[in-house]
Every structure is written in C-alpha cells, then in structure tokens.
C-alpha cells in the first residue's frame, strides 16, 4: 500500500471519528516500515487540525471533539510500543518535567512530545494536565530536572508559561532550568517575549530543540567548572 494512501487513511480515521480504520492504518504504517512520525504529523495531527477548524465553525460540537481525541489516543496506543521499540536511544541525555498549563486539559500533543523525548534518551516525568505553575517547579526540584516543558493549547492558559518563568526569576533560579514551551497558540515570538529558552512547533522540533539546549548548557557548565 502506498505511503500517501496510508497517511490519508490516518487522516480520515480522525475526521470520520473511525477508530477501527485508524488501527488498520497504523498496522499498515508499521507493516510497510514507514516513518511513524511522518504518519502522525501528516495523518493524525492534520486530522485534528481539521476537527479544530470544524469545531470553530460550529460544524461539529464538543462530543465530536472528545471523540476525535479518543480516536487519536486509541490509535497512539497501538503505535507507541512500535515507536519506543524502533528508535529508543539508551543513555542519559538529561531529565525533563513536562505538563500542560493550569486550566488546560489538552494533553495529546504534550504526551507525544514526552514519548519522543523518552526515545531520544531523556528521563521524562510527565506530570499531566491542568498543572499550576508552582507545581512544575516543585516537581523539577524533586527530580533535579534539567528541562521544564509546558504545553498550552488555549490562549487563556498561555500565561501559565510566563508565570513559571516569573517564579523562577523571583526565586533567583532562572538559570537552573531550561524552559521549553509549545502548543497551538504559542510561537517563537511568544517564547522570546516571556523569556523561554526554547519553543517547538512539533514534537520533532521539541526533541531537536531539547538536544540543542542541553548540549549548550553542558558546554557552559564545563567551561565554568574548568
Ligand atoms: C482534541 C481537542 C480537545 C480535546 C482534548 C483531549 C485531550 N485528552 O487532550 C477536548 C475535547 C478535551 C478539548 C476540550 C476543549 N477544547 Co480543544 N481541541 C482539541 C483539538 C481538536 C486537537 C488538539 C490536539 O490534540 N491536537 C493534536 C496534537 C498532536 O497537536 P498539538 O496539541 O498541537 O501538539 C503538538 C505541538 O503543538 C507541539 N507541542 C504540544 N505541546 C508541547 C509542549 C512543548 C514543551 C513543546 C516543545 C511542544 C509541544 O508538539 C505536539 C506534537 O507535534 C484542537 C484543535 C487544534 N487545532 O489544536 C482543539 C482546540 C485546542 N480546543 C479548543 C477549545 C476552545 C476547547 C474547549 C474550551 C471547548 C469547550 N467549549 O469546552 C475545551 C477546553 C477545556 C480545557 N479547559 O482545556 C480551541 C482553542 C482555542 C484557543 N486558541 O484558545 C481549539 C484550537 C479548537 C478551535 N479551533 O476552536 N479539546
């Protein structure tokens, strides 16, 4: 089966809210040994964008939004073991605490970022959704995190990302953590504005930005120690 046809099936599975079709398409993706991330992005995530647009235009309502999320999650359940098995890098790149900002219960994208960071060799503590800014810091202190990642899918919850940075500054520990942000309404411009260290548009970007920032930090630490 052709790659484009499989991506199209993944896309259709989301927009048609068809879980069975989604699982079949994922099995094809695995069988044909295709790039799994490309499948997620060009199939499943594109489907979610269309669902979001339809919701905004009032063509569909909350139950459909919920169902689309359920189909996405169920398809990811089939895909996750394959992703972890295929790409896992053994090693210790650093520790990440990741969650979704307070007031925000979107977690599909954040969970994908968490999973990919794991496969890239990071130790990941996924602290869930609707997380108040101070809790990110508490968890980061507890596990001695290098990176704190905050996801926000709602314009109203983006301020939670700024709150965390403000807390770090107020405690005089801004430099102790790399702060990465992401999620639909966020952008590089927003990251610059609030003083975040990194922004990732997709989960793939999130991994490359995390790797880049952690290696920069190690170089700075080595220099200041020697
Ligand atoms: C599924 C969904 C839901 C599901 C979520 C289920 C779940 N378990 O997560 C449910 C039904 C619960 C939901 C609820 C609501 N939703 Co909603 N939802 C969506 C939808 C359709 C898809 C989101 C998604 O999962 N996308 C797929 C993933 C893979 O993509 P992603 O999240 O963008 O993540 C990627 C990147 O952003 C990035 N990334 C994400 N996080 C991070 C973190 C870091 C650190 C980094 C580096 C990168 C990164 O990497 C990810 C992978 O590539 C979007 C539409 C859209 N276009 O986003 C609306 C959308 C986000 N929802 C919206 C709204 C309005 C709501 C509700 C308020 C609806 C209501 N009236 O109740 C509630 C909010 C409840 C709350 N308090 O949070 C609006 C938000 C508008 C805005 N800008 O404020 C959107 C944009 C729909 C729309 N167009 O109107 N929603």
PDB file of C-alpha atoms and ligand atoms in Angstrom:
ATOM      1  CA  UNK A   1       0.000   0.000   0.000  1.00  0.00           C
ATOM      2  CA  UNK A   2       1.281   3.474  -0.882  1.00  0.00           C
ATOM      3  CA  UNK A   3       2.551   5.808   1.812  1.00  0.00           C
ATOM      4  CA  UNK A   4       0.191   8.654   0.838  1.00  0.00           C
ATOM      5  CA  UNK A   5      -2.804   6.308   0.956  1.00  0.00           C
ATOM      6  CA  UNK A   6      -1.898   5.194   4.476  1.00  0.00           C
ATOM      7  CA  UNK A   7      -1.456   8.814   5.632  1.00  0.00           C
ATOM      8  CA  UNK A   8      -4.817   9.628   4.053  1.00  0.00           C
ATOM      9  CA  UNK A   9      -6.437   6.721   5.945  1.00  0.00           C
ATOM     10  CA  UNK A  10      -4.956   8.003   9.209  1.00  0.00           C
ATOM     11  CA  UNK A  11      -6.299  11.474   8.409  1.00  0.00           C
ATOM     12  CA  UNK A  12      -9.752  10.095   7.531  1.00  0.00           C
ATOM     13  CA  UNK A  13      -9.835   7.969  10.678  1.00  0.00           C
ATOM     14  CA  UNK A  14      -9.646  11.164  12.749  1.00  0.00           C
ATOM     15  CA  UNK A  15     -12.039  13.318  10.735  1.00  0.00           C
ATOM     16  CA  UNK A  16     -14.546  10.443  10.347  1.00  0.00           C
ATOM     17  CA  UNK A  17     -14.088   9.505  14.041  1.00  0.00           C
ATOM     18  CA  UNK A  18     -13.383   5.936  12.926  1.00  0.00           C
ATOM     19  CA  UNK A  19     -11.233   4.111  15.468  1.00  0.00           C
ATOM     20  CA  UNK A  20     -11.229   0.810  13.570  1.00  0.00           C
ATOM     21  CA  UNK A  21      -9.938   2.482  10.407  1.00  0.00           C
ATOM     22  CA  UNK A  22      -7.252   4.213  12.494  1.00  0.00           C
ATOM     23  CA  UNK A  23      -5.952   0.952  13.916  1.00  0.00           C
ATOM     24  CA  UNK A  24      -5.914  -0.695  10.491  1.00  0.00           C
ATOM     25  CA  UNK A  25      -3.986   2.252   9.026  1.00  0.00           C
ATOM     26  CA  UNK A  26      -1.480   2.170  11.883  1.00  0.00           C
ATOM     27  CA  UNK A  27      -0.904  -1.533  11.331  1.00  0.00           C
ATOM     28  CA  UNK A  28      -0.221  -0.762   7.663  1.00  0.00           C
ATOM     29  CA  UNK A  29       2.172   2.021   8.661  1.00  0.00           C
ATOM     30  CA  UNK A  30       4.092  -0.439  10.838  1.00  0.00           C
ATOM     31  CA  UNK A  31       3.962  -3.246   8.276  1.00  0.00           C
ATOM     32  CA  UNK A  32       5.332  -1.036   5.483  1.00  0.00           C
ATOM     33  CA  UNK A  33       8.073   0.210   7.849  1.00  0.00           C
ATOM     34  CA  UNK A  34       7.188   3.827   7.138  1.00  0.00           C
ATOM     35  CA  UNK A  35       8.327   6.855   9.143  1.00  0.00           C
ATOM     36  CA  UNK A  36       5.981   6.768  12.135  1.00  0.00           C
ATOM     37  CA  UNK A  37       6.376  10.447  12.959  1.00  0.00           C
ATOM     38  CA  UNK A  38       5.535  11.424   9.425  1.00  0.00           C
ATOM     39  CA  UNK A  39       2.403   9.299   9.796  1.00  0.00           C
ATOM     40  CA  UNK A  40       1.439  11.085  12.996  1.00  0.00           C
ATOM     41  CA  UNK A  41       2.048  14.533  11.542  1.00  0.00           C
ATOM     42  CA  UNK A  42       0.683  14.113   8.006  1.00  0.00           C
ATOM     43  CA  UNK A  43      -2.179  11.843   9.046  1.00  0.00           C
ATOM     44  CA  UNK A  44      -3.372  12.101  12.638  1.00  0.00           C
ATOM     45  CA  UNK A  45      -2.346  15.663  13.555  1.00  0.00           C
ATOM     46  CA  UNK A  46      -3.611  17.050  10.249  1.00  0.00           C
ATOM     47  CA  UNK A  47      -6.928  15.351  11.032  1.00  0.00           C
ATOM     48  CA  UNK A  48      -7.005  17.081  14.418  1.00  0.00           C
ATOM     49  CA  UNK A  49      -6.431  20.451  12.740  1.00  0.00           C
ATOM     50  CA  UNK A  50      -9.472  19.887  10.538  1.00  0.00           C
ATOM     51  CA  UNK A  51     -11.526  18.778  13.559  1.00  0.00           C
ATOM     52  CA  UNK A  52     -10.469  22.000  15.326  1.00  0.00           C
ATOM     53  CA  UNK A  53     -11.485  24.117  12.327  1.00  0.00           C
ATOM     54  CA  UNK A  54     -14.871  22.397  12.084  1.00  0.00           C
ATOM     55  CA  UNK A  55     -15.429  22.944  15.787  1.00  0.00           C
ATOM     56  CA  UNK A  56     -14.587  26.617  15.422  1.00  0.00           C
ATOM     57  CA  UNK A  57     -17.060  26.962  12.523  1.00  0.00           C
ATOM     58  CA  UNK A  58     -19.714  25.213  14.652  1.00  0.00           C
ATOM     59  CA  UNK A  59     -19.935  22.388  12.103  1.00  0.00           C
ATOM     60  CA  UNK A  60     -19.272  19.935  14.941  1.00  0.00           C
ATOM     61  CA  UNK A  61     -19.655  20.190  18.716  1.00  0.00           C
ATOM     62  CA  UNK A  62     -17.914  19.141  21.908  1.00  0.00           C
ATOM     63  CA  UNK A  63     -18.891  15.415  21.767  1.00  0.00           C
ATOM     64  CA  UNK A  64     -17.162  15.119  18.363  1.00  0.00           C
ATOM     65  CA  UNK A  65     -14.114  16.952  19.711  1.00  0.00           C
ATOM     66  CA  UNK A  66     -13.967  14.475  22.591  1.00  0.00           C
ATOM     67  CA  UNK A  67     -14.418  11.527  20.220  1.00  0.00           C
ATOM     68  CA  UNK A  68     -11.630  12.745  17.936  1.00  0.00           C
ATOM     69  CA  UNK A  69      -9.342  12.903  20.973  1.00  0.00           C
ATOM     70  CA  UNK A  70     -10.352   9.360  21.940  1.00  0.00           C
ATOM     71  CA  UNK A  71      -9.674   8.031  18.423  1.00  0.00           C
ATOM     72  CA  UNK A  72      -6.273   9.766  18.415  1.00  0.00           C
ATOM     73  CA  UNK A  73      -5.362   8.282  21.797  1.00  0.00           C
ATOM     74  CA  UNK A  74      -6.512   4.819  20.869  1.00  0.00           C
ATOM     75  CA  UNK A  75      -4.509   4.862  17.621  1.00  0.00           C
ATOM     76  CA  UNK A  76      -1.465   6.127  19.531  1.00  0.00           C
ATOM     77  CA  UNK A  77      -1.785   3.205  21.944  1.00  0.00           C
ATOM     78  CA  UNK A  78      -1.187   0.841  19.023  1.00  0.00           C
ATOM     79  CA  UNK A  79       1.648   2.987  17.704  1.00  0.00           C
ATOM     80  CA  UNK A  80       3.506   3.748  20.920  1.00  0.00           C
ATOM     81  CA  UNK A  81       5.212   0.359  21.527  1.00  0.00           C
ATOM     82  CA  UNK A  82       6.492   0.396  17.949  1.00  0.00           C
ATOM     83  CA  UNK A  83       7.881   3.945  18.324  1.00  0.00           C
ATOM     84  CA  UNK A  84       9.617   3.058  21.568  1.00  0.00           C
ATOM     85  CA  UNK A  85      10.995  -0.196  20.164  1.00  0.00           C
ATOM     86  CA  UNK A  86      12.253   1.278  16.901  1.00  0.00           C
ATOM     87  CA  UNK A  87      14.005   4.422  17.930  1.00  0.00           C
ATOM     88  CA  UNK A  88      14.995   4.068  21.537  1.00  0.00           C
ATOM     89  CA  UNK A  89      18.361   5.588  22.319  1.00  0.00           C
ATOM     90  CA  UNK A  90      19.804   4.210  25.502  1.00  0.00           C
ATOM     91  CA  UNK A  91      21.597   6.800  27.519  1.00  0.00           C
ATOM     92  CA  UNK A  92      21.076   9.705  29.781  1.00  0.00           C
ATOM     93  CA  UNK A  93      20.624  12.974  27.998  1.00  0.00           C
ATOM     94  CA  UNK A  94      19.010  14.737  30.933  1.00  0.00           C
ATOM     95  CA  UNK A  95      15.791  14.919  32.914  1.00  0.00           C
ATOM     96  CA  UNK A  96      12.591  16.581  31.765  1.00  0.00           C
ATOM     97  CA  UNK A  97       9.450  17.554  33.660  1.00  0.00           C
ATOM     98  CA  UNK A  98       6.575  18.152  31.273  1.00  0.00           C
ATOM     99  CA  UNK A  99       2.920  19.004  31.710  1.00  0.00           C
ATOM    100  CA  UNK A 100       0.038  21.136  30.469  1.00  0.00           C
ATOM    101  CA  UNK A 101      -0.564  24.583  31.984  1.00  0.00           C
ATOM    102  CA  UNK A 102      -3.195  25.265  34.624  1.00  0.00           C
ATOM    103  CA  UNK A 103      -6.760  25.441  33.308  1.00  0.00           C
ATOM    104  CA  UNK A 104      -5.869  23.416  30.233  1.00  0.00           C
ATOM    105  CA  UNK A 105      -6.799  19.751  29.809  1.00  0.00           C
ATOM    106  CA  UNK A 106      -5.343  19.201  26.322  1.00  0.00           C
ATOM    107  CA  UNK A 107      -2.651  16.580  26.564  1.00  0.00           C
ATOM    108  CA  UNK A 108      -2.400  14.606  23.352  1.00  0.00           C
ATOM    109  CA  UNK A 109       0.410  16.747  21.891  1.00  0.00           C
ATOM    110  CA  UNK A 110       2.243  17.026  25.203  1.00  0.00           C
ATOM    111  CA  UNK A 111       2.133  13.219  25.574  1.00  0.00           C
ATOM    112  CA  UNK A 112       3.661  12.779  22.110  1.00  0.00           C
ATOM    113  CA  UNK A 113       6.436  15.217  22.991  1.00  0.00           C
ATOM    114  CA  UNK A 114       7.027  13.283  26.238  1.00  0.00           C
ATOM    115  CA  UNK A 115       7.208   9.984  24.379  1.00  0.00           C
ATOM    116  CA  UNK A 116       9.656  11.269  21.758  1.00  0.00           C
ATOM    117  CA  UNK A 117      11.898  12.833  24.386  1.00  0.00           C
ATOM    118  CA  UNK A 118      11.987   9.411  26.044  1.00  0.00           C
ATOM    119  CA  UNK A 119      13.007   7.717  22.818  1.00  0.00           C
ATOM    120  CA  UNK A 120      15.731  10.374  22.426  1.00  0.00           C
ATOM    121  CA  UNK A 121      17.283   9.276  25.731  1.00  0.00           C
ATOM    122  CA  UNK A 122      15.768  11.746  28.203  1.00  0.00           C
ATOM    123  CA  UNK A 123      14.282  10.700  31.535  1.00  0.00           C
ATOM    124  CA  UNK A 124      10.782  12.131  31.375  1.00  0.00           C
ATOM    125  CA  UNK A 125       8.404  12.931  34.208  1.00  0.00           C
ATOM    126  CA  UNK A 126       5.019  13.624  32.664  1.00  0.00           C
ATOM    127  CA  UNK A 127       3.062  15.451  35.361  1.00  0.00           C
ATOM    128  CA  UNK A 128      -0.209  15.587  33.436  1.00  0.00           C
ATOM    129  CA  UNK A 129      -2.659  18.339  32.612  1.00  0.00           C
ATOM    130  CA  UNK A 130      -4.103  21.403  34.396  1.00  0.00           C
ATOM    131  CA  UNK A 131      -0.865  21.885  36.331  1.00  0.00           C
ATOM    132  CA  UNK A 132      -0.349  25.125  38.304  1.00  0.00           C
ATOM    133  CA  UNK A 133       2.954  26.908  37.576  1.00  0.00           C
ATOM    134  CA  UNK A 134       4.406  26.375  41.086  1.00  0.00           C
ATOM    135  CA  UNK A 135       3.842  22.610  40.752  1.00  0.00           C
ATOM    136  CA  UNK A 136       6.114  22.474  37.697  1.00  0.00           C
ATOM    137  CA  UNK A 137       8.895  23.908  39.814  1.00  0.00           C
ATOM    138  CA  UNK A 138       8.194  21.661  42.817  1.00  0.00           C
ATOM    139  CA  UNK A 139       8.399  18.590  40.573  1.00  0.00           C
ATOM    140  CA  UNK A 140      11.505  19.886  38.818  1.00  0.00           C
ATOM    141  CA  UNK A 141      13.257  20.385  42.149  1.00  0.00           C
ATOM    142  CA  UNK A 142      12.180  16.936  43.323  1.00  0.00           C
ATOM    143  CA  UNK A 143      13.612  15.084  40.324  1.00  0.00           C
ATOM    144  CA  UNK A 144      16.509  17.514  39.671  1.00  0.00           C
ATOM    145  CA  UNK A 145      15.215  18.294  36.202  1.00  0.00           C
ATOM    146  CA  UNK A 146      17.312  19.965  33.516  1.00  0.00           C
ATOM    147  CA  UNK A 147      14.329  20.933  31.385  1.00  0.00           C
ATOM    148  CA  UNK A 148      10.787  22.034  32.202  1.00  0.00           C
ATOM    149  CA  UNK A 149       8.321  21.771  29.312  1.00  0.00           C
ATOM    150  CA  UNK A 150       4.931  23.480  29.399  1.00  0.00           C
ATOM    151  CA  UNK A 151       2.228  22.865  26.867  1.00  0.00           C
ATOM    152  CA  UNK A 152      -0.688  25.218  26.291  1.00  0.00           C
ATOM    153  CA  UNK A 153      -3.454  24.768  23.725  1.00  0.00           C
ATOM    154  CA  UNK A 154      -5.675  27.612  24.865  1.00  0.00           C
ATOM    155  CA  UNK A 155      -4.893  31.303  24.503  1.00  0.00           C
ATOM    156  CA  UNK A 156      -6.219  31.720  28.046  1.00  0.00           C
ATOM    157  CA  UNK A 157      -3.664  29.325  29.545  1.00  0.00           C
ATOM    158  CA  UNK A 158      -0.530  30.619  27.800  1.00  0.00           C
ATOM    159  CA  UNK A 159       0.065  32.934  30.729  1.00  0.00           C
ATOM    160  CA  UNK A 160       0.833  29.872  32.846  1.00  0.00           C
ATOM    161  CA  UNK A 161       4.049  29.553  30.849  1.00  0.00           C
ATOM    162  CA  UNK A 162       5.014  33.127  31.715  1.00  0.00           C
ATOM    163  CA  UNK A 163       4.046  32.537  35.361  1.00  0.00           C
ATOM    164  CA  UNK A 164       6.584  29.731  35.662  1.00  0.00           C
ATOM    165  CA  UNK A 165       9.378  31.901  34.275  1.00  0.00           C
ATOM    166  CA  UNK A 166       8.393  34.733  36.614  1.00  0.00           C
ATOM    167  CA  UNK A 167       8.507  32.351  39.586  1.00  0.00           C
ATOM    168  CA  UNK A 168      11.965  31.113  38.576  1.00  0.00           C
ATOM    169  CA  UNK A 169      13.173  34.704  38.294  1.00  0.00           C
ATOM    170  CA  UNK A 170      11.621  35.674  41.633  1.00  0.00           C
ATOM    171  CA  UNK A 171      13.394  32.756  43.324  1.00  0.00           C
ATOM    172  CA  UNK A 172      16.688  33.733  41.658  1.00  0.00           C
ATOM    173  CA  UNK A 173      16.986  30.339  39.960  1.00  0.00           C
ATOM    174  CA  UNK A 174      16.089  31.195  36.356  1.00  0.00           C
ATOM    175  CA  UNK A 175      19.392  29.796  35.042  1.00  0.00           C
ATOM    176  CA  UNK A 176      18.984  26.444  36.772  1.00  0.00           C
ATOM    177  CA  UNK A 177      16.332  25.202  34.367  1.00  0.00           C
ATOM    178  CA  UNK A 178      15.841  25.167  30.638  1.00  0.00           C
ATOM    179  CA  UNK A 179      12.237  26.178  29.957  1.00  0.00           C
ATOM    180  CA  UNK A 180      10.613  24.947  26.759  1.00  0.00           C
ATOM    181  CA  UNK A 181       7.146  25.857  25.606  1.00  0.00           C
ATOM    182  CA  UNK A 182       4.765  24.590  22.942  1.00  0.00           C
ATOM    183  CA  UNK A 183       1.139  24.118  21.902  1.00  0.00           C
ATOM    184  CA  UNK A 184      -1.150  25.636  19.252  1.00  0.00           C
ATOM    185  CA  UNK A 185      -1.398  29.328  20.222  1.00  0.00           C
ATOM    186  CA  UNK A 186       2.276  29.629  21.236  1.00  0.00           C
ATOM    187  CA  UNK A 187       5.117  30.678  18.952  1.00  0.00           C
ATOM    188  CA  UNK A 188       8.784  31.600  18.883  1.00  0.00           C
ATOM    189  CA  UNK A 189       7.707  35.228  19.299  1.00  0.00           C
ATOM    190  CA  UNK A 190       5.784  34.345  22.483  1.00  0.00           C
ATOM    191  CA  UNK A 191       8.752  32.324  23.752  1.00  0.00           C
ATOM    192  CA  UNK A 192      11.015  35.347  23.177  1.00  0.00           C
ATOM    193  CA  UNK A 193       8.540  37.686  24.826  1.00  0.00           C
ATOM    194  CA  UNK A 194       8.265  35.682  28.054  1.00  0.00           C
ATOM    195  CA  UNK A 195      11.942  34.684  28.070  1.00  0.00           C
ATOM    196  CA  UNK A 196      11.547  30.942  27.485  1.00  0.00           C
ATOM    197  CA  UNK A 197      14.697  29.132  26.311  1.00  0.00           C
ATOM    198  CA  UNK A 198      13.045  27.136  23.560  1.00  0.00           C
ATOM    199  CA  UNK A 199       9.901  26.658  21.507  1.00  0.00           C
ATOM    200  CA  UNK A 200       8.840  23.620  19.498  1.00  0.00           C
ATOM    201  CA  UNK A 201       6.156  23.762  16.828  1.00  0.00           C
ATOM    202  CA  UNK A 202       6.012  19.980  16.557  1.00  0.00           C
ATOM    203  CA  UNK A 203       7.156  17.086  18.716  1.00  0.00           C
ATOM    204  CA  UNK A 204      10.053  16.556  16.343  1.00  0.00           C
ATOM    205  CA  UNK A 205      11.176  20.174  16.857  1.00  0.00           C
ATOM    206  CA  UNK A 206      10.754  19.712  20.597  1.00  0.00           C
ATOM    207  CA  UNK A 207      13.350  16.917  20.543  1.00  0.00           C
ATOM    208  CA  UNK A 208      15.877  18.787  18.420  1.00  0.00           C
ATOM    209  CA  UNK A 209      15.491  21.975  20.457  1.00  0.00           C
ATOM    210  CA  UNK A 210      15.861  19.990  23.712  1.00  0.00           C
ATOM    211  CA  UNK A 211      19.015  18.282  22.439  1.00  0.00           C
ATOM    212  CA  UNK A 212      20.485  21.575  21.289  1.00  0.00           C
ATOM    213  CA  UNK A 213      19.721  23.405  24.535  1.00  0.00           C
ATOM    214  CA  UNK A 214      21.017  20.605  26.751  1.00  0.00           C
ATOM    215  CA  UNK A 215      24.291  20.342  24.875  1.00  0.00           C
ATOM    216  CA  UNK A 216      24.779  24.132  25.039  1.00  0.00           C
ATOM    217  CA  UNK A 217      24.138  24.020  28.770  1.00  0.00           C
ATOM    218  CA  UNK A 218      26.655  21.215  29.269  1.00  0.00           C
ATOM    219  CA  UNK A 219      29.298  23.217  27.399  1.00  0.00           C
ATOM    220  CA  UNK A 220      28.645  26.298  29.547  1.00  0.00           C
ATOM    221  CA  UNK A 221      28.801  24.192  32.743  1.00  0.00           C
ATOM    222  CA  UNK A 222      32.055  22.525  31.660  1.00  0.00           C
ATOM    223  CA  UNK A 223      33.579  25.923  30.893  1.00  0.00           C
ATOM    224  CA  UNK A 224      32.577  27.398  34.232  1.00  0.00           C
ATOM    225  CA  UNK A 225      33.887  24.313  36.088  1.00  0.00           C
ATOM    226  CA  UNK A 226      37.208  24.303  34.347  1.00  0.00           C
TER     227      UNK A 226
HETATM  228  C1  LIG B   1      -8.686  17.248  20.841  1.00  0.00           C
HETATM  229  C2  LIG B   1      -9.078  18.624  21.308  1.00  0.00           C
HETATM  230  C3  LIG B   1      -9.728  18.731  22.536  1.00  0.00           C
HETATM  231  C4  LIG B   1      -9.924  17.546  23.480  1.00  0.00           C
HETATM  232  C5  LIG B   1      -8.593  17.262  24.218  1.00  0.00           C
HETATM  233  C6  LIG B   1      -8.424  15.803  24.578  1.00  0.00           C
HETATM  234  C7  LIG B   1      -7.078  15.506  25.219  1.00  0.00           C
HETATM  235  N1  LIG B   1      -7.082  14.436  26.004  1.00  0.00           N
HETATM  236  O1  LIG B   1      -6.078  16.186  25.031  1.00  0.00           O
HETATM  237  C8  LIG B   1     -11.064  18.069  24.413  1.00  0.00           C
HETATM  238  C9  LIG B   1     -12.387  17.597  23.850  1.00  0.00           C
HETATM  239  C10 LIG B   1     -10.984  17.665  25.877  1.00  0.00           C
HETATM  240  C11 LIG B   1     -10.955  19.586  24.204  1.00  0.00           C
HETATM  241  C12 LIG B   1     -11.534  20.493  25.052  1.00  0.00           C
HETATM  242  C13 LIG B   1     -11.576  21.857  24.805  1.00  0.00           C
HETATM  243  N2  LIG B   1     -11.108  22.496  23.719  1.00  0.00           N
HETATM  244 CO1  LIG B   1      -9.972  21.637  22.397  1.00  0.00          CO
HETATM  245  N3  LIG B   1      -9.159  20.986  20.852  1.00  0.00           N
HETATM  246  C14 LIG B   1      -8.795  19.775  20.501  1.00  0.00           C
HETATM  247  C15 LIG B   1      -8.161  19.822  19.082  1.00  0.00           C
HETATM  248  C16 LIG B   1      -9.210  19.407  18.079  1.00  0.00           C
HETATM  249  C17 LIG B   1      -6.929  18.996  18.861  1.00  0.00           C
HETATM  250  C18 LIG B   1      -5.766  19.174  19.838  1.00  0.00           C
HETATM  251  C19 LIG B   1      -4.778  18.052  19.616  1.00  0.00           C
HETATM  252  O2  LIG B   1      -4.751  17.088  20.371  1.00  0.00           O
HETATM  253  N4  LIG B   1      -4.005  18.123  18.512  1.00  0.00           N
HETATM  254  C20 LIG B   1      -3.063  17.072  18.092  1.00  0.00           C
HETATM  255  C21 LIG B   1      -1.703  17.249  18.760  1.00  0.00           C
HETATM  256  C22 LIG B   1      -0.729  16.169  18.274  1.00  0.00           C
HETATM  257  O3  LIG B   1      -1.179  18.511  18.379  1.00  0.00           O
HETATM  258  P1  LIG B   1      -0.819  19.649  19.432  1.00  0.00           P
HETATM  259  O4  LIG B   1      -1.639  19.510  20.651  1.00  0.00           O
HETATM  260  O5  LIG B   1      -0.791  20.963  18.751  1.00  0.00           O
HETATM  261  O6  LIG B   1       0.691  19.298  19.878  1.00  0.00           O
HETATM  262  C23 LIG B   1       1.803  19.402  19.001  1.00  0.00           C
HETATM  263  C24 LIG B   1       2.522  20.751  19.075  1.00  0.00           C
HETATM  264  O7  LIG B   1       1.697  21.810  19.489  1.00  0.00           O
HETATM  265  C25 LIG B   1       3.704  20.504  19.964  1.00  0.00           C
HETATM  266  N5  LIG B   1       3.556  20.679  21.423  1.00  0.00           N
HETATM  267  C26 LIG B   1       2.483  20.485  22.209  1.00  0.00           C
HETATM  268  N6  LIG B   1       2.794  20.651  23.491  1.00  0.00           N
HETATM  269  C27 LIG B   1       4.089  20.958  23.559  1.00  0.00           C
HETATM  270  C28 LIG B   1       4.917  21.236  24.657  1.00  0.00           C
HETATM  271  C29 LIG B   1       6.246  21.564  24.447  1.00  0.00           C
HETATM  272  C30 LIG B   1       7.114  21.853  25.613  1.00  0.00           C
HETATM  273  C31 LIG B   1       6.763  21.611  23.114  1.00  0.00           C
HETATM  274  C32 LIG B   1       8.165  21.994  22.878  1.00  0.00           C
HETATM  275  C33 LIG B   1       5.935  21.306  22.021  1.00  0.00           C
HETATM  276  C34 LIG B   1       4.619  20.980  22.247  1.00  0.00           C
HETATM  277  O8  LIG B   1       4.019  19.160  19.707  1.00  0.00           O
HETATM  278  C35 LIG B   1       2.823  18.398  19.509  1.00  0.00           C
HETATM  279  C36 LIG B   1       3.069  17.229  18.603  1.00  0.00           C
HETATM  280  O9  LIG B   1       3.556  17.621  17.332  1.00  0.00           O
HETATM  281  C37 LIG B   1      -7.788  21.346  18.988  1.00  0.00           C
HETATM  282  C38 LIG B   1      -7.643  21.911  17.575  1.00  0.00           C
HETATM  283  C39 LIG B   1      -6.202  22.253  17.227  1.00  0.00           C
HETATM  284  N7  LIG B   1      -6.008  22.673  16.010  1.00  0.00           N
HETATM  285  O10 LIG B   1      -5.282  22.168  18.022  1.00  0.00           O
HETATM  286  C40 LIG B   1      -8.899  21.992  19.822  1.00  0.00           C
HETATM  287  C41 LIG B   1      -8.676  23.354  20.487  1.00  0.00           C
HETATM  288  C42 LIG B   1      -7.269  23.452  21.063  1.00  0.00           C
HETATM  289  N8  LIG B   1      -9.657  23.335  21.571  1.00  0.00           N
HETATM  290  C43 LIG B   1     -10.240  24.480  21.740  1.00  0.00           C
HETATM  291  C44 LIG B   1     -11.252  24.744  22.712  1.00  0.00           C
HETATM  292  C45 LIG B   1     -11.905  26.093  22.631  1.00  0.00           C
HETATM  293  C46 LIG B   1     -11.597  23.788  23.683  1.00  0.00           C
HETATM  294  C47 LIG B   1     -12.615  23.955  24.816  1.00  0.00           C
HETATM  295  C48 LIG B   1     -12.589  25.322  25.529  1.00  0.00           C
HETATM  296  C49 LIG B   1     -14.009  23.643  24.239  1.00  0.00           C
HETATM  297  C50 LIG B   1     -15.167  23.864  25.185  1.00  0.00           C
HETATM  298  N9  LIG B   1     -16.018  24.767  24.813  1.00  0.00           N
HETATM  299  O11 LIG B   1     -15.251  23.255  26.214  1.00  0.00           O
HETATM  300  C51 LIG B   1     -12.205  22.813  25.770  1.00  0.00           C
HETATM  301  C52 LIG B   1     -11.124  23.276  26.758  1.00  0.00           C
HETATM  302  C53 LIG B   1     -11.086  22.539  28.024  1.00  0.00           C
HETATM  303  C54 LIG B   1      -9.872  22.948  28.848  1.00  0.00           C
HETATM  304  N10 LIG B   1     -10.102  23.579  29.982  1.00  0.00           N
HETATM  305  O12 LIG B   1      -8.743  22.704  28.470  1.00  0.00           O
HETATM  306  C55 LIG B   1      -9.713  25.553  20.781  1.00  0.00           C
HETATM  307  C56 LIG B   1      -8.743  26.526  21.469  1.00  0.00           C
HETATM  308  C57 LIG B   1      -8.892  27.956  21.008  1.00  0.00           C
HETATM  309  C58 LIG B   1      -7.845  28.812  21.671  1.00  0.00           C
HETATM  310  N11 LIG B   1      -6.826  29.156  20.924  1.00  0.00           N
HETATM  311  O13 LIG B   1      -7.934  29.167  22.802  1.00  0.00           O
HETATM  312  C59 LIG B   1      -9.087  24.656  19.648  1.00  0.00           C
HETATM  313  C60 LIG B   1      -7.886  25.310  18.912  1.00  0.00           C
HETATM  314  C61 LIG B   1     -10.233  24.320  18.651  1.00  0.00           C
HETATM  315  C62 LIG B   1     -10.697  25.531  17.874  1.00  0.00           C
HETATM  316  N12 LIG B   1     -10.141  25.767  16.700  1.00  0.00           N
HETATM  317  O14 LIG B   1     -11.545  26.247  18.324  1.00  0.00           O
HETATM  318  N13 LIG B   1     -10.271  19.879  23.067  1.00  0.00           N
END
